[in-house]
Amino acid sequence: MAFYYSEPSRTFNEYLLVPGYTSEECIPDNVSLTTPLVKFRKGQEDCPITLNIPLTSAIMQSVSNDKLAVALAKEGGISFIYGSQSIKDEAAMVKRVKDSKAGFVVSASNLTPNDTLADVIALKNKNGFSTVAVTEDGTATGKLVGIVTSRDYRVSRMDTNTLVKDFMTTIDKLVTAPEDTTLHEANDIIWEHKLNSLPIVDRNGHLMYFVFRKDYAEHKEYPRSMLDANKRYIVGAGINSRDYKERVPALVEAGVDVLCIDSSEGYSIWQKRTIDFIRERYGDKVKVGAGNVVEGEGFRFLAESGADFVKVGIGGGSICITRATKGIGRGQATALIDVAAARDEYFKETGMYVPICSDGGIVHDFHMTLALAMGADFLMLGRYFAGCDESPTNKLMINNQFVKEYWGEGSNRARNWQRYDLGGKTDLSFEEGVDSYIPYAGSLHDNVEKSLYKVKSTMCNCGVTNIPDLQKNAKLTVVSATSIVEGNYHDVILRTNT
């Protein structure tokens, strides 16, 4: 006879936090949101990678590219570059993030001396940058021969066919700095010479980076940035259980900090074999998360297989239709509570703390706090980040509203059959995700700041100032359908502006 769970499968919307005692220390400015990303011996050693905020971006084409990865790393979180692309392209994205050393920017706008003013204008319209590096071969790392800024040309007074070499600021008139220049030294040079940008060149005159005056304030603005020992942004990447023998080495060589097996269902031999390969080749030096699972048995399997963290959630994403098409999954709240209990039991038995990631089901900001209270160490968000400026999708006007495109990895558009691999034929037999639009949300920074302030405020209401204490001391209550209605505005007529 089949096994039946006695409790229903519940979502975040079916729970509320009950306030605790709020002391004078419980103010948002005192709340720490640091949290472990990968496994460690809790109480005996520090976690190798600690997030400064408990947010990661989903392994999706419509969410996590190199641009969003840098933006989220500045906030203190981490992105997992999507793996449903060629190995070469994914590794290149990872490398671009790692090359974006904090304060040292790889040139994104590059031309040759024989390009024209029309090319400069087109490049500026495309990416919005006013500083263009002029190199011999037109690449970001070619031999620097000059730069072009808005001060070097006037569109109204010049022929657009004018060659770049005829109006650029040539190398002999530029202030540059050698490759071993520190960020502090670079900023001193910028202020001393009243520069807007400082090219960093190697001993052969090849361009390496730019340091911009405008970034000085930015460095002060993002004190939580996720940086490695070389002041480069930390970045993750998704892998699958098919081509991992080729994909993993390429990503490691590109400098990836942590990997994650991207699968709709992780309690499988395929994930174990992927982890086994990584452990045999790299030992514990390469960190890899696994999942997704929705109950304790699946967690223990992946933890014992060597996973550095485990993702929780099947079918809860806003664009996921796995539950509707296959009838498998579990309410995100119930799944998270079950897996968190298994994680704590595994820690008691082994002394190894394996963090869990809540993936899916986050609709409102307060769901973030609920997920953390239920035991999640960090969250993985797709729709939330897809609406931001930094996501790779198009911003469109639909029905007089700005929207951004958002599609699931199980949709026909993504055709990411590897994520749903069951060891059989290599194609997408049916869709497990949809293609959609979501409201445009603006800058990632503004959204994260607002959401996390709500999280901190709620934690203060619960009488805690860090995530471990929230997990230990939170009091949660199941709410009725009537209570959910009562929790929103009701029995009033809203005023509208006329």
Tab-separated table of C-alpha atoms in Angstrom:
chain	number	residue	atom	x	y	z
A	1	MET	CA	0.000	0.000	0.000
A	2	ALA	CA	1.234	3.500	-0.848
A	3	PHE	CA	2.479	5.736	1.962
A	4	TYR	CA	0.214	8.639	2.880
A	5	TYR	CA	1.383	11.739	4.746
A	6	SER	CA	-0.973	12.587	7.578
A	7	GLU	CA	-0.481	16.352	7.258
A	8	PRO	CA	-1.524	18.388	4.214
A	9	SER	CA	1.069	19.988	1.964
A	10	ARG	CA	1.235	23.665	2.931
A	11	THR	CA	2.553	26.859	1.328
A	12	PHE	CA	4.065	29.977	2.878
A	13	ASN	CA	0.709	31.760	2.603
A	14	GLU	CA	-0.727	29.375	5.185
A	15	TYR	CA	1.596	30.528	7.975
A	16	LEU	CA	2.161	33.649	10.033
A	17	LEU	CA	4.925	34.543	12.462
A	18	VAL	CA	3.855	35.304	16.019
A	19	PRO	CA	5.711	38.293	17.538
A	20	GLY	CA	8.196	37.758	20.348
A	21	TYR	CA	9.669	40.106	22.921
A	22	THR	CA	11.396	43.059	21.254
A	23	SER	CA	14.256	44.468	23.300
A	24	GLU	CA	15.980	47.792	22.689
A	25	GLU	CA	18.712	45.952	20.784
A	26	CYS	CA	16.178	44.697	18.250
A	27	ILE	CA	16.378	47.397	15.607
A	28	PRO	CA	16.937	46.778	11.870
A	29	ASP	CA	20.420	48.344	11.929
A	30	ASN	CA	21.547	45.659	14.381
A	31	VAL	CA	20.253	42.719	12.348
A	32	SER	CA	22.822	40.506	10.626
A	33	LEU	CA	21.715	38.519	7.582
A	34	THR	CA	24.981	36.618	7.113
A	35	THR	CA	24.435	32.927	6.467
A	36	PRO	CA	26.486	29.896	5.373
A	37	LEU	CA	26.444	28.878	1.716
A	38	VAL	CA	28.319	25.564	1.907
A	39	LYS	CA	28.830	22.801	4.451
A	40	PHE	CA	31.216	23.108	7.396
A	41	ARG	CA	31.786	21.714	10.875
A	42	LYS	CA	29.635	24.107	12.821
A	43	GLY	CA	31.194	25.197	16.095
A	44	GLN	CA	34.646	23.948	15.020
A	45	GLU	CA	35.467	25.935	11.888
A	46	ASP	CA	34.313	28.883	9.818
A	47	CYS	CA	32.200	28.322	6.747
A	48	PRO	CA	34.377	28.528	3.581
A	49	ILE	CA	31.817	30.764	1.847
A	50	THR	CA	29.432	32.939	3.851
A	51	LEU	CA	26.722	35.010	2.182
A	52	ASN	CA	26.242	38.541	3.459
A	53	ILE	CA	22.561	38.410	2.537
A	54	PRO	CA	20.506	35.204	2.183
A	55	LEU	CA	19.658	35.675	-1.493
A	56	THR	CA	20.835	33.802	-4.584
A	57	SER	CA	19.533	34.025	-8.141
A	58	ALA	CA	17.995	31.075	-9.956
A	59	ILE	CA	19.817	29.021	-12.573
A	60	MET	CA	17.684	30.338	-15.415
A	61	GLN	CA	18.220	31.846	-18.864
A	62	SER	CA	15.869	34.713	-18.039
A	63	VAL	CA	17.564	35.520	-14.733
A	64	SER	CA	21.238	34.812	-14.146
A	65	ASN	CA	23.800	36.164	-16.563
A	66	ASP	CA	27.094	37.923	-15.802
A	67	LYS	CA	25.523	41.385	-15.466
A	68	LEU	CA	23.062	40.288	-12.784
A	69	ALA	CA	25.792	38.239	-11.095
A	70	VAL	CA	27.930	41.342	-10.550
A	71	ALA	CA	24.933	43.374	-9.343
A	72	LEU	CA	23.878	40.721	-6.816
A	73	ALA	CA	27.458	40.149	-5.611
A	74	LYS	CA	27.652	43.871	-4.822
A	75	GLU	CA	24.608	43.471	-2.575
A	76	GLY	CA	26.121	40.513	-0.718
A	77	GLY	CA	24.415	37.617	-2.483
A	78	ILE	CA	25.481	35.285	-5.269
A	79	SER	CA	24.197	34.347	-8.715
A	80	PHE	CA	24.340	30.951	-10.342
A	81	ILE	CA	25.019	31.493	-14.043
A	82	TYR	CA	22.552	29.442	-16.080
A	83	GLY	CA	23.864	26.181	-17.493
A	84	SER	CA	21.417	25.738	-20.384
A	85	GLN	CA	23.933	27.172	-22.830
A	86	SER	CA	27.165	25.966	-24.374
A	87	ILE	CA	30.056	25.157	-22.065
A	88	LYS	CA	32.126	27.834	-23.763
A	89	ASP	CA	29.479	30.529	-23.301
A	90	GLU	CA	28.812	29.683	-19.658
A	91	ALA	CA	32.524	29.673	-18.850
A	92	ALA	CA	32.880	33.023	-20.616
A	93	MET	CA	30.112	34.503	-18.436
A	94	VAL	CA	31.824	33.222	-15.301
A	95	LYS	CA	35.132	34.667	-16.448
A	96	ARG	CA	33.569	38.068	-17.121
A	97	VAL	CA	32.276	38.159	-13.558
A	98	LYS	CA	35.661	37.139	-12.154
A	99	ASP	CA	37.374	39.705	-14.375
A	100	SER	CA	35.091	42.357	-12.893
A	101	LYS	CA	37.432	42.874	-9.994
A	102	ALA	CA	35.901	45.228	-7.474
A	103	GLY	CA	36.811	48.664	-8.727
A	104	PHE	CA	38.623	47.236	-11.757
A	105	VAL	CA	36.279	46.998	-14.742
A	106	VAL	CA	37.011	45.083	-17.925
A	107	SER	CA	36.235	47.421	-20.810
A	108	ALA	CA	32.790	46.714	-22.270
A	109	SER	CA	33.061	49.202	-25.173
A	110	ASN	CA	35.964	48.711	-27.563
A	111	LEU	CA	36.792	49.848	-31.093
A	112	THR	CA	39.763	50.023	-33.453
A	113	PRO	CA	41.378	53.259	-34.709
A	114	ASN	CA	39.809	52.667	-38.134
A	115	ASP	CA	36.252	52.498	-36.872
A	116	THR	CA	34.096	55.597	-37.246
A	117	LEU	CA	32.157	58.089	-35.179
A	118	ALA	CA	29.026	56.245	-36.289
A	119	ASP	CA	30.416	53.126	-34.577
A	120	VAL	CA	31.050	55.116	-31.400
A	121	ILE	CA	27.476	56.419	-31.393
A	122	ALA	CA	26.039	52.956	-32.070
A	123	LEU	CA	28.110	51.448	-29.272
A	124	LYS	CA	26.998	54.126	-26.814
A	125	ASN	CA	23.353	53.630	-27.775
A	126	LYS	CA	23.740	49.889	-27.317
A	127	ASN	CA	25.289	49.747	-23.846
A	128	GLY	CA	25.037	53.286	-22.486
A	129	PHE	CA	28.758	53.692	-21.744
A	130	SER	CA	30.432	56.956	-22.733
A	131	THR	CA	34.034	55.712	-22.402
A	132	VAL	CA	35.272	53.665	-25.353
A	133	ALA	CA	38.658	51.983	-25.355
A	134	VAL	CA	40.520	52.128	-28.662
A	135	THR	CA	42.803	49.126	-29.073
A	136	GLU	CA	44.754	47.842	-32.039
A	137	ASP	CA	42.467	44.856	-32.493
A	138	GLY	CA	39.288	46.314	-31.040
A	139	THR	CA	39.190	43.903	-28.089
A	140	ALA	CA	38.999	44.581	-24.353
A	141	THR	CA	42.554	43.336	-23.869
A	142	GLY	CA	44.218	44.610	-27.019
A	143	LYS	CA	47.114	47.074	-27.107
A	144	LEU	CA	45.713	50.424	-25.970
A	145	VAL	CA	46.189	53.259	-28.458
A	146	GLY	CA	43.661	55.753	-27.100
A	147	ILE	CA	40.219	56.328	-25.646
A	148	VAL	CA	37.101	58.159	-26.768
A	149	THR	CA	34.761	59.952	-24.372
A	150	SER	CA	31.897	62.369	-24.957
A	151	ARG	CA	34.399	65.224	-24.705
A	152	ASP	CA	36.178	64.064	-27.876
A	153	TYR	CA	33.356	64.598	-30.357
A	154	ARG	CA	30.236	66.598	-31.181
A	155	VAL	CA	27.717	64.779	-33.337
A	156	SER	CA	26.210	68.034	-34.610
A	157	ARG	CA	29.580	69.324	-35.838
A	158	MET	CA	31.278	66.194	-37.172
A	159	ASP	CA	30.795	63.800	-40.052
A	160	THR	CA	29.792	60.420	-38.684
A	161	ASN	CA	32.236	58.811	-41.130
A	162	THR	CA	35.164	60.451	-39.317
A	163	LEU	CA	37.686	57.812	-38.251
A	164	VAL	CA	38.181	57.216	-34.533
A	165	LYS	CA	41.935	57.787	-34.835
A	166	ASP	CA	41.278	61.343	-35.999
A	167	PHE	CA	39.442	62.490	-32.855
A	168	MET	CA	40.364	60.088	-30.052
A	169	THR	CA	42.599	61.040	-27.124
A	170	THR	CA	45.816	59.219	-28.004
A	171	ILE	CA	47.819	57.057	-25.620
A	172	ASP	CA	50.613	59.620	-25.287
A	173	LYS	CA	48.111	62.089	-23.808
A	174	LEU	CA	46.566	59.601	-21.393
A	175	VAL	CA	47.421	58.962	-17.772
A	176	THR	CA	47.672	55.186	-17.287
A	177	ALA	CA	48.761	52.918	-14.444
A	178	PRO	CA	50.671	49.597	-14.387
A	179	GLU	CA	49.037	46.223	-13.708
A	180	ASP	CA	50.191	45.972	-10.078
A	181	THR	CA	48.374	49.203	-9.101
A	182	THR	CA	46.078	48.785	-6.103
A	183	LEU	CA	42.581	50.219	-6.027
A	184	HIS	CA	43.627	52.738	-3.386
A	185	GLU	CA	46.560	53.881	-5.550
A	186	ALA	CA	44.324	54.053	-8.622
A	187	ASN	CA	41.822	56.278	-6.845
A	188	ASP	CA	44.638	58.544	-5.659
A	189	ILE	CA	45.835	58.935	-9.263
A	190	ILE	CA	42.292	59.728	-10.423
A	191	TRP	CA	41.850	62.459	-7.832
A	192	GLU	CA	45.365	63.868	-8.317
A	193	HIS	CA	44.985	64.196	-12.089
A	194	LYS	CA	41.256	65.036	-12.042
A	195	LEU	CA	40.411	62.061	-14.252
A	196	ASN	CA	37.077	60.412	-14.940
A	197	SER	CA	38.745	57.102	-15.782
A	198	LEU	CA	42.143	55.480	-15.404
A	199	PRO	CA	43.258	52.710	-17.790
A	200	ILE	CA	45.296	49.907	-16.192
A	201	VAL	CA	47.751	48.417	-18.694
A	202	ASP	CA	50.220	45.535	-18.556
A	203	ARG	CA	53.939	45.767	-19.310
A	204	ASN	CA	53.287	45.342	-23.036
A	205	GLY	CA	50.764	48.164	-23.168
A	206	HIS	CA	47.715	45.911	-23.355
A	207	LEU	CA	44.564	47.168	-21.650
A	208	MET	CA	43.551	45.204	-18.567
A	209	TYR	CA	40.960	47.308	-16.716
A	210	PHE	CA	39.460	50.728	-16.203
A	211	VAL	CA	39.043	52.334	-12.804
A	212	PHE	CA	36.306	54.972	-12.860
A	213	ARG	CA	35.884	58.021	-10.644
A	214	LYS	CA	32.138	57.346	-10.351
A	215	ASP	CA	32.871	53.913	-8.901
A	216	TYR	CA	34.619	55.368	-5.865
A	217	ALA	CA	31.299	56.287	-4.288
A	218	GLU	CA	29.878	52.949	-5.402
A	219	HIS	CA	32.521	51.051	-3.425
A	220	LYS	CA	31.400	52.929	-0.318
A	221	GLU	CA	27.772	52.229	-1.178
A	222	TYR	CA	28.194	48.443	-1.318
A	223	PRO	CA	30.046	47.427	1.856
A	224	ARG	CA	28.468	43.942	1.792
A	225	SER	CA	29.980	42.942	-1.576
A	226	MET	CA	30.806	39.254	-1.980
A	227	LEU	CA	34.518	39.274	-2.840
A	228	ASP	CA	37.192	36.598	-3.000
A	229	ALA	CA	40.748	36.948	-1.691
A	230	ASN	CA	41.718	38.863	-4.845
A	231	LYS	CA	38.848	41.378	-4.524
A	232	ARG	CA	36.954	39.730	-7.385
A	233	TYR	CA	33.226	39.107	-7.223
A	234	ILE	CA	32.128	35.644	-6.107
A	235	VAL	CA	29.972	33.780	-8.612
A	236	GLY	CA	28.296	30.395	-8.959
A	237	ALA	CA	27.293	28.351	-11.988
A	238	GLY	CA	24.759	25.671	-12.825
A	239	ILE	CA	25.754	22.264	-14.159
A	240	ASN	CA	23.770	19.218	-15.259
A	241	SER	CA	24.181	15.476	-14.826
A	242	ARG	CA	24.943	14.848	-18.511
A	243	ASP	CA	28.003	16.801	-19.659
A	244	TYR	CA	29.546	17.484	-16.234
A	245	LYS	CA	32.846	15.821	-17.166
A	246	GLU	CA	33.435	18.542	-19.745
A	247	ARG	CA	31.498	21.432	-18.188
A	248	VAL	CA	32.912	21.338	-14.648
A	249	PRO	CA	36.625	21.609	-15.654
A	250	ALA	CA	35.831	24.542	-17.951
A	251	LEU	CA	33.952	26.389	-15.216
A	252	VAL	CA	36.649	25.703	-12.638
A	253	GLU	CA	39.286	27.049	-15.024
A	254	ALA	CA	37.139	30.158	-15.562
A	255	GLY	CA	37.299	30.775	-11.808
A	256	VAL	CA	33.843	29.732	-10.580
A	257	ASP	CA	33.510	29.763	-6.777
A	258	VAL	CA	30.677	27.274	-6.350
A	259	LEU	CA	28.650	24.954	-8.579
A	260	CYS	CA	25.077	23.722	-8.330
A	261	ILE	CA	23.514	20.736	-10.063
A	262	ASP	CA	20.435	22.117	-11.787
A	263	SER	CA	17.697	19.496	-11.698
A	264	SER	CA	13.962	19.501	-11.094
A	265	GLU	CA	14.322	16.391	-8.912
A	266	GLY	CA	17.594	15.645	-7.158
A	267	TYR	CA	17.036	12.370	-5.321
A	268	SER	CA	18.730	10.381	-8.076
A	269	ILE	CA	21.757	8.290	-8.997
A	270	TRP	CA	22.603	10.893	-11.636
A	271	GLN	CA	23.321	13.545	-9.026
A	272	LYS	CA	25.428	11.155	-6.971
A	273	ARG	CA	27.531	10.291	-10.010
A	274	THR	CA	28.034	13.994	-10.751
A	275	ILE	CA	29.168	14.691	-7.190
A	276	ASP	CA	31.388	11.576	-7.219
A	277	PHE	CA	33.187	12.885	-10.313
A	278	ILE	CA	33.809	16.272	-8.698
A	279	ARG	CA	35.076	14.726	-5.462
A	280	GLU	CA	37.351	12.243	-7.271
A	281	ARG	CA	38.875	14.957	-9.450
A	282	TYR	CA	38.941	17.966	-7.109
A	283	GLY	CA	38.338	16.650	-3.602
A	284	ASP	CA	36.638	19.271	-1.414
A	285	LYS	CA	38.253	22.214	-3.211
A	286	VAL	CA	35.336	22.563	-5.643
A	287	LYS	CA	32.060	23.313	-3.870
A	288	VAL	CA	28.864	21.877	-5.353
A	289	GLY	CA	25.239	22.086	-4.282
A	290	ALA	CA	22.583	19.559	-5.285
A	291	GLY	CA	18.814	19.128	-5.409
A	292	ASN	CA	15.964	19.651	-5.606
A	293	VAL	CA	14.310	17.558	-2.871
A	294	VAL	CA	11.141	17.923	-0.798
A	295	GLU	CA	11.630	15.569	2.143
A	296	GLY	CA	14.273	14.426	4.610
A	297	GLU	CA	15.170	11.197	2.870
A	298	GLY	CA	16.234	13.038	-0.267
A	299	PHE	CA	18.278	15.501	1.796
A	300	ARG	CA	20.159	12.721	3.575
A	301	PHE	CA	20.917	10.985	0.297
A	302	LEU	CA	22.493	14.116	-1.181
A	303	ALA	CA	24.298	15.041	2.051
A	304	GLU	CA	25.813	11.560	2.270
A	305	SER	CA	26.725	11.808	-1.422
A	306	GLY	CA	28.875	14.842	-0.593
A	307	ALA	CA	26.699	17.841	-1.523
A	308	ASP	CA	27.857	21.168	-0.077
A	309	PHE	CA	24.284	22.460	0.146
A	310	VAL	CA	20.875	21.091	-0.777
A	311	LYS	CA	18.084	22.895	-2.619
A	312	VAL	CA	14.510	22.373	-1.494
A	313	GLY	CA	11.424	22.721	-3.679
A	314	ILE	CA	9.591	21.002	-6.531
A	315	GLY	CA	6.842	22.719	-8.461
A	316	GLY	CA	6.575	25.911	-6.401
A	317	GLY	CA	8.065	28.361	-8.903
A	318	SER	CA	5.738	30.901	-10.508
A	319	ILE	CA	6.509	29.588	-14.005
A	320	CYS	CA	6.740	25.898	-13.023
A	321	ILE	CA	3.933	23.507	-13.980
A	322	THR	CA	5.571	20.266	-12.832
A	323	ARG	CA	2.839	19.613	-10.277
A	324	ALA	CA	0.130	20.250	-12.866
A	325	THR	CA	1.706	18.058	-15.562
A	326	LYS	CA	3.233	15.238	-13.511
A	327	GLY	CA	1.462	15.332	-10.170
A	328	ILE	CA	4.661	15.404	-8.119
A	329	GLY	CA	5.928	17.952	-5.627
A	330	ARG	CA	5.057	19.298	-2.237
A	331	GLY	CA	3.955	22.595	-0.728
A	332	GLN	CA	7.090	24.662	-0.208
A	333	ALA	CA	6.531	25.344	3.500
A	334	THR	CA	5.924	21.686	4.342
A	335	ALA	CA	8.921	20.575	2.270
A	336	LEU	CA	11.199	23.119	3.921
A	337	ILE	CA	10.142	22.236	7.476
A	338	ASP	CA	10.721	18.527	6.788
A	339	VAL	CA	14.151	19.000	5.164
A	340	ALA	CA	15.283	21.446	7.870
A	341	ALA	CA	14.538	18.811	10.510
A	342	ALA	CA	16.591	16.280	8.541
A	343	ARG	CA	19.467	18.753	8.222
A	344	ASP	CA	19.496	19.355	11.987
A	345	GLU	CA	19.406	15.612	12.684
A	346	TYR	CA	22.279	15.037	10.234
A	347	PHE	CA	24.289	17.742	12.020
A	348	LYS	CA	23.711	16.124	15.410
A	349	GLU	CA	24.885	12.770	14.065
A	350	THR	CA	27.907	13.919	12.047
A	351	GLY	CA	28.907	17.398	13.231
A	352	MET	CA	28.633	18.548	9.601
A	353	TYR	CA	26.203	21.376	8.907
A	354	VAL	CA	24.850	21.203	5.340
A	355	PRO	CA	22.951	24.422	4.489
A	356	ILE	CA	19.606	24.212	2.733
A	357	CYS	CA	18.293	26.586	0.084
A	358	SER	CA	14.578	27.305	-0.318
A	359	ASP	CA	13.940	27.359	-4.074
A	360	GLY	CA	10.468	28.493	-5.175
A	361	GLY	CA	7.249	29.633	-3.581
A	362	ILE	CA	8.417	33.160	-2.670
A	363	VAL	CA	5.642	35.506	-3.815
A	364	HIS	CA	5.737	38.276	-1.191
A	365	ASP	CA	8.610	39.750	0.786
A	366	PHE	CA	7.279	38.313	4.048
A	367	HIS	CA	7.645	34.846	2.538
A	368	MET	CA	11.409	35.390	2.709
A	369	THR	CA	11.266	35.750	6.484
A	370	LEU	CA	8.944	32.764	6.808
A	371	ALA	CA	11.310	30.601	4.749
A	372	LEU	CA	14.268	31.586	6.925
A	373	ALA	CA	12.268	30.966	10.096
A	374	MET	CA	11.298	27.515	8.818
A	375	GLY	CA	14.954	26.593	8.504
A	376	ALA	CA	16.236	27.828	5.155
A	377	ASP	CA	19.803	29.133	5.298
A	378	PHE	CA	19.320	31.080	2.082
A	379	LEU	CA	16.807	31.510	-0.730
A	380	MET	CA	16.960	31.082	-4.496
A	381	LEU	CA	14.790	33.538	-6.430
A	382	GLY	CA	13.822	33.625	-10.098
A	383	ARG	CA	10.811	35.853	-10.743
A	384	TYR	CA	12.034	38.348	-8.148
A	385	PHE	CA	15.274	39.062	-10.013
A	386	ALA	CA	13.878	38.589	-13.533
A	387	GLY	CA	11.938	41.836	-13.212
A	388	CYS	CA	15.047	43.884	-12.434
A	389	ASP	CA	17.031	46.056	-14.824
A	390	GLU	CA	20.057	43.769	-14.560
A	391	SER	CA	18.347	40.580	-15.753
A	392	PRO	CA	19.072	39.531	-19.355
A	393	THR	CA	15.500	39.763	-20.673
A	394	ASN	CA	13.816	42.441	-22.740
A	395	LYS	CA	11.831	45.285	-21.181
A	396	LEU	CA	8.562	45.717	-23.074
A	397	MET	CA	5.393	47.785	-22.938
A	398	ILE	CA	2.330	45.521	-22.732
A	399	ASN	CA	-1.155	46.970	-22.115
A	400	ASN	CA	0.345	50.310	-21.032
A	401	GLN	CA	2.554	48.615	-18.440
A	402	PHE	CA	6.280	47.943	-18.506
A	403	VAL	CA	7.042	44.244	-18.213
A	404	LYS	CA	9.997	41.908	-18.636
A	405	GLU	CA	10.042	38.496	-20.234
A	406	TYR	CA	10.300	35.482	-17.948
A	407	TRP	CA	10.278	31.842	-18.948
A	408	GLY	CA	10.863	28.561	-17.178
A	409	GLU	CA	13.764	26.229	-17.868
A	410	GLY	CA	11.176	23.522	-18.561
A	411	SER	CA	9.441	25.639	-21.195
A	412	ASN	CA	9.710	25.039	-24.908
A	413	ARG	CA	11.575	28.338	-25.209
A	414	ALA	CA	14.393	27.244	-22.892
A	415	ARG	CA	14.384	23.603	-24.002
A	416	ASN	CA	16.572	22.717	-21.033
A	417	TRP	CA	15.898	18.978	-21.186
A	418	GLN	CA	18.991	18.273	-19.045
A	419	ARG	CA	17.248	19.779	-16.020
A	420	TYR	CA	14.530	17.137	-16.320
A	421	ASP	CA	16.840	14.282	-17.296
A	422	LEU	CA	15.746	10.807	-16.266
A	423	GLY	CA	18.562	8.997	-18.032
A	424	GLY	CA	16.612	8.345	-21.213
A	425	LYS	CA	16.433	10.045	-24.569
A	426	THR	CA	17.811	13.534	-24.880
A	427	ASP	CA	14.917	15.813	-25.705
A	428	LEU	CA	12.037	17.699	-24.111
A	429	SER	CA	8.986	15.420	-24.310
A	430	PHE	CA	6.569	17.851	-22.684
A	431	GLU	CA	6.748	21.233	-21.032
A	432	GLU	CA	7.169	21.708	-17.283
A	433	GLY	CA	7.376	25.497	-17.436
A	434	VAL	CA	5.654	28.416	-19.127
A	435	ASP	CA	6.702	31.485	-21.120
A	436	SER	CA	5.391	34.685	-19.522
A	437	TYR	CA	5.706	38.360	-18.670
A	438	ILE	CA	6.214	39.834	-15.204
A	439	PRO	CA	5.944	43.462	-14.031
A	440	TYR	CA	9.102	45.524	-14.503
A	441	ALA	CA	10.623	46.138	-11.061
A	442	GLY	CA	13.481	48.626	-11.569
A	443	SER	CA	16.990	48.330	-10.178
A	444	LEU	CA	18.128	45.254	-8.280
A	445	HIS	CA	19.705	47.418	-5.593
A	446	ASP	CA	16.462	49.239	-4.785
A	447	ASN	CA	14.432	46.036	-4.656
A	448	VAL	CA	16.893	44.173	-2.461
A	449	GLU	CA	17.233	47.093	-0.054
A	450	LYS	CA	13.467	47.366	0.377
A	451	SER	CA	12.848	43.629	0.718
A	452	LEU	CA	15.632	43.011	3.210
A	453	TYR	CA	14.583	45.957	5.348
A	454	LYS	CA	11.201	44.261	5.672
A	455	VAL	CA	12.944	41.006	6.626
A	456	LYS	CA	15.027	42.780	9.265
A	457	SER	CA	12.005	44.607	10.629
A	458	THR	CA	10.050	41.366	10.955
A	459	MET	CA	12.976	39.685	12.690
A	460	CYS	CA	13.004	42.509	15.218
A	461	ASN	CA	9.300	41.901	15.840
A	462	CYS	CA	10.243	38.302	16.583
A	463	GLY	CA	12.902	39.455	19.051
A	464	VAL	CA	15.950	38.245	17.084
A	465	THR	CA	18.845	39.918	15.280
A	466	ASN	CA	20.334	37.052	13.262
A	467	ILE	CA	19.147	34.117	11.155
A	468	PRO	CA	20.232	31.282	13.506
A	469	ASP	CA	18.252	32.851	16.349
A	470	LEU	CA	15.249	33.276	14.047
A	471	GLN	CA	15.385	29.583	13.169
A	472	LYS	CA	15.693	28.649	16.842
A	473	ASN	CA	13.195	31.042	18.437
A	474	ALA	CA	10.560	31.801	15.799
A	475	LYS	CA	6.957	30.954	16.614
A	476	LEU	CA	4.734	30.129	13.647
A	477	THR	CA	1.025	29.504	13.372
A	478	VAL	CA	-1.067	27.927	10.650
A	479	VAL	CA	-3.788	30.286	9.451
A	480	SER	CA	-7.260	29.537	8.162
A	481	ALA	CA	-8.607	30.683	4.827
A	482	THR	CA	-10.745	33.257	6.642
A	483	SER	CA	-7.710	34.504	8.546
A	484	ILE	CA	-5.851	35.043	5.278
A	485	VAL	CA	-8.709	37.229	4.046
A	486	GLU	CA	-8.733	39.108	7.351
A	487	GLY	CA	-5.006	39.799	7.027
A	488	ASN	CA	-5.540	42.059	4.010
A	489	TYR	CA	-7.669	45.184	3.855
A	490	HIS	CA	-11.386	44.380	4.075
A	491	ASP	CA	-14.792	45.920	4.712
A	492	VAL	CA	-13.702	49.307	3.401
A	493	ILE	CA	-14.021	51.222	0.158
A	494	LEU	CA	-10.582	52.217	-1.130
A	495	ARG	CA	-10.052	55.837	-2.056
A	496	THR	CA	-8.817	56.383	-5.586
A	497	ASN	CA	-7.183	59.451	-7.090
A	498	THR	CA	-9.337	61.194	-9.651
